[in-house]
PDB file of C-alpha atoms in Angstrom:
ATOM      1  CA  MET A  23      11.556  37.800 -37.175  1.00 45.00           C
ATOM      2  CA  ARG A  24       9.882  37.021 -33.387  1.00 42.00           C
ATOM      3  CA  VAL A  25       9.012  33.519 -34.885  1.00 39.00           C
ATOM      4  CA  ARG A  26      12.600  32.850 -35.915  1.00 42.00           C
ATOM      5  CA  LEU A  27      14.006  34.308 -32.642  1.00 40.00           C
ATOM      6  CA  ILE A  28      11.480  31.804 -30.581  1.00 39.00           C
ATOM      7  CA  LEU A  29      12.486  28.684 -32.621  1.00 38.00           C
ATOM      8  CA  SER A  30      16.021  29.441 -32.365  1.00 42.00           C
ATOM      9  CA  VAL A  31      15.550  29.777 -28.367  1.00 37.00           C
ATOM     10  CA  LEU A  32      13.682  26.411 -28.364  1.00 38.00           C
ATOM     11  CA  ALA A  33      16.377  25.031 -30.519  1.00 38.00           C
ATOM     12  CA  LEU A  34      18.731  26.148 -28.071  1.00 36.00           C
ATOM     13  CA  LEU A  35      16.903  24.974 -24.864  1.00 36.00           C
ATOM     14  CA  ALA A  36      16.956  21.706 -26.669  1.00 35.00           C
ATOM     15  CA  LEU A  37      20.053  21.622 -27.656  1.00 32.00           C
ATOM     16  CA  SER A  38      21.402  22.317 -23.842  1.00 33.00           C
ATOM     17  CA  ALA A  39      18.885  19.403 -22.599  1.00 33.00           C
ATOM     18  CA  VAL A  40      20.482  17.234 -24.993  1.00 30.00           C
ATOM     19  CA  SER A  41      24.093  17.646 -24.129  1.00 30.00           C
ATOM     20  CA  GLY A  42      23.058  17.257 -20.129  1.00 30.00           C
ATOM     21  CA  CYS A  43      24.046  21.501 -19.589  1.00 29.00           C
ATOM     22  CA  GLY A  44      21.586  23.567 -17.755  1.00 28.00           C
ATOM     23  CA  SER A  45      19.647  20.465 -16.726  1.00 27.00           C
ATOM     24  CA  ALA A  46      19.859  21.702 -12.712  1.00 28.00           C
ATOM     25  CA  ALA A  47      18.525  25.402 -11.956  1.00 29.00           C
ATOM     26  CA  LYS A  48      20.768  26.978  -9.556  1.00 27.00           C
ATOM     27  CA  SER A  49      19.531  26.921  -6.021  1.00 28.00           C
ATOM     28  CA  ALA A  50      19.710  31.011  -6.105  1.00 31.00           C
ATOM     29  CA  ASP A  51      17.273  30.329  -9.253  1.00 33.00           C
ATOM     30  CA  PRO A  52      13.737  31.057  -8.423  1.00 34.00           C
ATOM     31  CA  GLY A  53      12.493  30.159 -11.086  1.00 35.00           C
ATOM     32  CA  GLY A  54      13.429  26.587 -12.030  1.00 35.00           C
ATOM     33  CA  GLY A  55      11.406  23.678 -13.089  1.00 35.00           C
ATOM     34  CA  THR A  56       9.024  23.122 -15.298  1.00 34.00           C
ATOM     35  CA  SER A  57       4.938  23.625 -15.238  1.00 35.00           C
ATOM     36  CA  PRO A  58       3.241  20.609 -16.206  1.00 35.00           C
ATOM     37  CA  ALA A  59       2.235  22.195 -19.496  1.00 39.00           C
ATOM     38  CA  GLY A  60       6.251  23.193 -20.042  1.00 36.00           C
ATOM     39  CA  ALA A  61       5.357  26.680 -19.555  1.00 45.00           C
ATOM     40  CA  VAL A  62       8.101  28.259 -17.562  1.00 46.00           C
ATOM     41  CA  ALA A  63      11.939  26.092 -19.065  1.00 42.00           C
ATOM     42  CA  PRO A  64      14.812  26.151 -16.366  1.00 43.00           C
ATOM     43  CA  ALA A  65      17.333  28.497 -16.397  1.00 41.00           C
ATOM     44  CA  PRO A  66      20.733  27.394 -17.595  1.00 38.00           C
ATOM     45  CA  ALA A  67      23.210  26.773 -14.826  1.00 38.00           C
ATOM     46  CA  ALA A  68      25.654  29.140 -15.999  1.00 38.00           C
ATOM     47  CA  ALA A  69      25.852  31.889 -18.380  1.00 39.00           C
ATOM     48  CA  SER A  70      28.656  33.791 -19.253  1.00 39.00           C
ATOM     49  CA  PRO A  71      28.629  37.864 -19.450  1.00 45.00           C
ATOM     50  CA  THR A  72      27.974  38.144 -23.226  1.00 55.00           C
ATOM     51  CA  SER A  73      24.871  35.693 -22.792  1.00 77.00           C
ATOM     52  CA  THR A  74      21.503  35.758 -21.665  1.00 84.00           C
ATOM     53  CA  PRO A  75      20.836  36.375 -18.596  1.00 92.00           C
ATOM     54  CA  ASP A  76      19.382  33.266 -16.655  1.00 94.00           C
ATOM     55  CA  LEU A  77      16.432  35.045 -15.552  1.00 95.00           C
ATOM     56  CA  LEU A  78      14.647  35.734 -19.032  1.00 96.00           C
ATOM     57  CA  VAL A  79      16.101  31.767 -20.078  1.00 96.00           C
ATOM     58  CA  PHE A  80      12.209  30.607 -20.011  1.00 96.00           C
ATOM     59  CA  THR A  81       9.678  30.284 -22.804  1.00 96.00           C
ATOM     60  CA  THR A  82       5.643  30.864 -21.533  1.00 96.00           C
ATOM     61  CA  VAL A  83       2.272  31.314 -23.372  1.00 95.00           C
ATOM     62  CA  THR A  84      -0.087  34.893 -22.838  1.00 96.00           C
ATOM     63  CA  ILE A  85      -3.320  34.358 -21.920  1.00 95.00           C
ATOM     64  CA  ASP A  86      -4.516  34.107 -25.518  1.00 92.00           C
ATOM     65  CA  ARG A  87      -2.079  31.385 -25.342  1.00 93.00           C
ATOM     66  CA  LYS A  88       0.194  32.707 -28.360  1.00 96.00           C
ATOM     67  CA  PRO A  89       4.155  31.692 -27.032  1.00 97.00           C
ATOM     68  CA  PHE A  90       6.182  33.972 -25.292  1.00 97.00           C
ATOM     69  CA  ALA A  91      10.106  33.767 -24.677  1.00 97.00           C
ATOM     70  CA  GLY A  92      11.858  35.817 -21.874  1.00 97.00           C
ATOM     71  CA  VAL A  93      14.663  36.672 -24.480  1.00 96.00           C
ATOM     72  CA  THR A  94      12.332  39.177 -26.475  1.00 96.00           C
ATOM     73  CA  LEU A  95      12.664  41.201 -23.219  1.00 97.00           C
ATOM     74  CA  LEU A  96      15.874  41.813 -24.007  1.00 96.00           C
ATOM     75  CA  GLY A  97      17.219  45.135 -25.957  1.00 95.00           C
ATOM     76  CA  ARG A  98      15.253  47.675 -24.451  1.00 95.00           C
ATOM     77  CA  PRO A  99      14.154  47.846 -20.965  1.00 98.00           C
ATOM     78  CA  ALA A 100      11.002  46.507 -19.649  1.00 98.00           C
ATOM     79  CA  VAL A 101       8.473  46.658 -16.861  1.00 98.00           C
ATOM     80  CA  LEU A 102       6.168  43.672 -15.659  1.00 98.00           C
ATOM     81  CA  TRP A 103       3.621  43.874 -14.066  1.00 98.00           C
ATOM     82  CA  PHE A 104       3.096  41.097 -11.593  1.00 98.00           C
ATOM     83  CA  TRP A 105      -1.053  40.879 -11.462  1.00 97.00           C
ATOM     84  CA  SER A 106      -3.759  38.939  -9.901  1.00 96.00           C
ATOM     85  CA  ALA A 107      -7.444  39.130 -11.134  1.00 95.00           C
ATOM     86  CA  ALA A 108      -8.527  38.862  -7.470  1.00 94.00           C
ATOM     87  CA  SER A 109      -6.584  41.729  -6.480  1.00 94.00           C
ATOM     88  CA  ALA A 110      -8.797  45.405  -6.195  1.00 95.00           C
ATOM     89  CA  GLU A 111      -5.274  47.122  -5.858  1.00 94.00           C
ATOM     90  CA  CYS A 112      -4.646  45.327  -9.112  1.00 96.00           C
ATOM     91  CA  ARG A 113      -7.428  46.504 -10.802  1.00 95.00           C
ATOM     92  CA  ALA A 114      -6.794  50.308  -9.321  1.00 94.00           C
ATOM     93  CA  GLN A 115      -3.043  49.962 -11.039  1.00 95.00           C
ATOM     94  CA  ALA A 116      -4.479  49.139 -14.340  1.00 95.00           C
ATOM     95  CA  ALA A 117      -5.051  52.553 -16.140  1.00 94.00           C
ATOM     96  CA  GLU A 118      -1.634  53.517 -15.068  1.00 94.00           C
ATOM     97  CA  THR A 119       0.088  50.650 -16.436  1.00 95.00           C
ATOM     98  CA  ASP A 120      -2.156  50.899 -19.225  1.00 95.00           C
ATOM     99  CA  LYS A 121      -0.796  54.714 -19.606  1.00 95.00           C
ATOM    100  CA  ALA A 122       2.801  53.487 -19.368  1.00 94.00           C
ATOM    101  CA  ALA A 123       2.218  50.967 -22.060  1.00 95.00           C
ATOM    102  CA  VAL A 124       1.060  53.568 -24.597  1.00 95.00           C
ATOM    103  CA  LEU A 125       3.231  56.533 -23.416  1.00 94.00           C
ATOM    104  CA  HIS A 126       6.479  54.643 -23.657  1.00 93.00           C
ATOM    105  CA  GLY A 127       5.640  51.622 -25.440  1.00 91.00           C
ATOM    106  CA  ASP A 128       7.830  53.177 -28.200  1.00 93.00           C
ATOM    107  CA  ARG A 129      11.286  53.004 -25.625  1.00 95.00           C
ATOM    108  CA  ALA A 130      10.276  50.206 -23.209  1.00 96.00           C
ATOM    109  CA  THR A 131       8.439  46.745 -23.084  1.00 97.00           C
ATOM    110  CA  VAL A 132       5.164  45.993 -21.309  1.00 97.00           C
ATOM    111  CA  VAL A 133       4.255  42.856 -20.201  1.00 98.00           C
ATOM    112  CA  GLY A 134       1.483  42.041 -17.617  1.00 98.00           C
ATOM    113  CA  VAL A 135       1.947  38.268 -15.730  1.00 98.00           C
ATOM    114  CA  ALA A 136      -1.028  37.191 -14.432  1.00 96.00           C
ATOM    115  CA  ALA A 137      -0.903  34.609 -11.305  1.00 93.00           C
ATOM    116  CA  ALA A 138      -2.764  31.261 -11.496  1.00 83.00           C
ATOM    117  CA  ALA A 139      -6.525  31.631 -12.022  1.00 82.00           C
ATOM    118  CA  ASP A 140      -9.073  30.590 -14.466  1.00 88.00           C
ATOM    119  CA  PRO A 141      -7.843  32.077 -17.789  1.00 88.00           C
ATOM    120  CA  ALA A 142     -11.714  32.755 -18.670  1.00 91.00           C
ATOM    121  CA  ALA A 143     -11.121  35.455 -15.282  1.00 93.00           C
ATOM    122  CA  LEU A 144      -8.057  36.771 -16.933  1.00 94.00           C
ATOM    123  CA  ARG A 145      -9.181  37.470 -20.305  1.00 94.00           C
ATOM    124  CA  GLU A 146     -12.446  39.311 -18.006  1.00 95.00           C
ATOM    125  CA  PHE A 147      -9.734  41.614 -16.464  1.00 96.00           C
ATOM    126  CA  VAL A 148      -8.095  42.625 -19.078  1.00 97.00           C
ATOM    127  CA  THR A 149     -11.175  43.505 -20.803  1.00 96.00           C
ATOM    128  CA  SER A 150     -12.476  45.364 -18.055  1.00 97.00           C
ATOM    129  CA  THR A 151      -9.680  47.463 -17.024  1.00 96.00           C
ATOM    130  CA  GLY A 152      -8.653  47.845 -20.225  1.00 96.00           C
ATOM    131  CA  VAL A 153      -5.040  46.621 -20.347  1.00 96.00           C
ATOM    132  CA  GLY A 154      -5.410  44.624 -23.669  1.00 94.00           C
ATOM    133  CA  ALA A 155      -2.490  47.388 -25.672  1.00 93.00           C
ATOM    134  CA  PHE A 156      -0.081  44.897 -23.869  1.00 96.00           C
ATOM    135  CA  PRO A 157       1.129  41.317 -23.809  1.00 97.00           C
ATOM    136  CA  HIS A 158      -0.176  39.444 -20.699  1.00 97.00           C
ATOM    137  CA  LEU A 159       1.104  35.979 -19.671  1.00 97.00           C
ATOM    138  CA  ALA A 160      -0.526  32.860 -17.777  1.00 95.00           C
ATOM    139  CA  ASP A 161       1.615  32.364 -14.879  1.00 95.00           C
ATOM    140  CA  THR A 162      -0.791  29.508 -13.962  1.00 90.00           C
ATOM    141  CA  SER A 163       1.934  27.540 -12.367  1.00 93.00           C
ATOM    142  CA  GLY A 164       3.314  30.429 -10.235  1.00 95.00           C
ATOM    143  CA  ASP A 165       7.016  29.673 -12.120  1.00 96.00           C
ATOM    144  CA  LEU A 166       7.058  33.148 -13.005  1.00 97.00           C
ATOM    145  CA  TRP A 167       6.365  35.371 -10.031  1.00 97.00           C
ATOM    146  CA  ARG A 168       8.877  33.224  -8.395  1.00 97.00           C
ATOM    147  CA  ARG A 169      11.385  33.826 -10.703  1.00 97.00           C
ATOM    148  CA  PHE A 170      11.344  37.567 -10.229  1.00 97.00           C
ATOM    149  CA  GLY A 171      11.026  36.790  -6.337  1.00 97.00           C
ATOM    150  CA  VAL A 172       7.323  38.568  -6.808  1.00 97.00           C
ATOM    151  CA  THR A 173       5.522  37.484  -3.623  1.00 96.00           C
ATOM    152  CA  GLU A 174       2.590  39.713  -3.773  1.00 96.00           C
ATOM    153  CA  PRO A 175      -0.008  41.279  -6.604  1.00 96.00           C
ATOM    154  CA  GLY A 176       0.716  44.908  -7.471  1.00 96.00           C
ATOM    155  CA  THR A 177       4.422  44.150  -8.229  1.00 97.00           C
ATOM    156  CA  TYR A 178       6.461  45.931 -10.676  1.00 97.00           C
ATOM    157  CA  VAL A 179       9.755  44.465 -11.961  1.00 98.00           C
ATOM    158  CA  PHE A 180      11.821  47.188 -13.977  1.00 97.00           C
ATOM    159  CA  LEU A 181      14.413  45.619 -16.286  1.00 97.00           C
ATOM    160  CA  ASP A 182      17.177  47.219 -18.114  1.00 96.00           C
ATOM    161  CA  ALA A 183      17.741  46.820 -21.664  1.00 96.00           C
ATOM    162  CA  GLY A 184      20.681  44.240 -20.355  1.00 96.00           C
ATOM    163  CA  GLY A 185      17.642  42.184 -18.622  1.00 96.00           C
ATOM    164  CA  THR A 186      19.422  42.949 -15.094  1.00 96.00           C
ATOM    165  CA  VAL A 187      16.652  44.102 -12.354  1.00 97.00           C
ATOM    166  CA  VAL A 188      16.680  47.415 -11.942  1.00 96.00           C
ATOM    167  CA  HIS A 189      13.119  47.956  -9.352  1.00 95.00           C
ATOM    168  CA  ARG A 190      11.456  45.560  -7.668  1.00 96.00           C
ATOM    169  CA  GLY A 191       8.032  46.206  -5.716  1.00 94.00           C
ATOM    170  CA  VAL A 192       4.696  47.856  -5.434  1.00 93.00           C
ATOM    171  CA  LEU A 193       4.517  51.691  -5.908  1.00 91.00           C
ATOM    172  CA  PRO A 194       3.740  53.745  -3.774  1.00 81.00           C
ATOM    173  CA  ARG A 195       0.930  56.253  -5.532  1.00 72.00           C
ATOM    174  CA  ALA A 196       3.242  59.720  -5.118  1.00 61.00           C
ATOM    175  CA  GLU A 197       6.213  57.800  -6.618  1.00 69.00           C
ATOM    176  CA  GLY A 198       3.925  56.683  -9.365  1.00 85.00           C
ATOM    177  CA  LEU A 199       4.548  54.136 -12.518  1.00 91.00           C
ATOM    178  CA  LEU A 200       4.780  56.749 -15.286  1.00 90.00           C
ATOM    179  CA  VAL A 201       7.823  58.749 -13.625  1.00 89.00           C
ATOM    180  CA  ARG A 202       9.286  55.062 -12.579  1.00 91.00           C
ATOM    181  CA  THR A 203       8.923  54.991 -16.331  1.00 92.00           C
ATOM    182  CA  GLY A 204      10.074  57.827 -17.521  1.00 90.00           C
ATOM    183  CA  GLU A 205      13.262  57.281 -15.859  1.00 91.00           C
ATOM    184  CA  LEU A 206      13.858  53.719 -16.959  1.00 93.00           C
ATOM    185  CA  VAL A 207      13.573  54.681 -20.339  1.00 91.00           C
ATOM    186  CA  GLY A 208      15.673  57.849 -19.806  1.00 87.00           C
TER     187      GLY A 208
END
């Protein structure tokens, strides 16, 4: 079913490109543009209230080179963790992020978004920190970080089931990811 959804999204993107719709991203869209490898598709210029939010109109790959479409984040809350393999803060966040994925994985989607780095370093980070229970996107061009308005590693972006950002930032230890994720899933 996920493959059909991804293929449908790709077909819609191709149709939009052929018809001239969505060929220019809005200036407010932080993720416009395409990387040389075609990792992130540009968001359409406009969307109707019942369509996919511009923020989630992208395709990319995981650090294991598997396809991932942003539209798969629709339908339930999501937590995006923007990390860097070189960040000590991200290493410190790893255990709690994995715990949130395990505890709330039946009601929320958790996805890591890795900053540009050597693919082997990204895989080593996932293995050594034990965060392999959820997918990690390889943002080698930085397009996803820009799209979601992220400027520093260790940032979390919380999306509601409709794909709207409800929180963006680094969480203070006292606030806790588990508490925030619990509030997100209700």
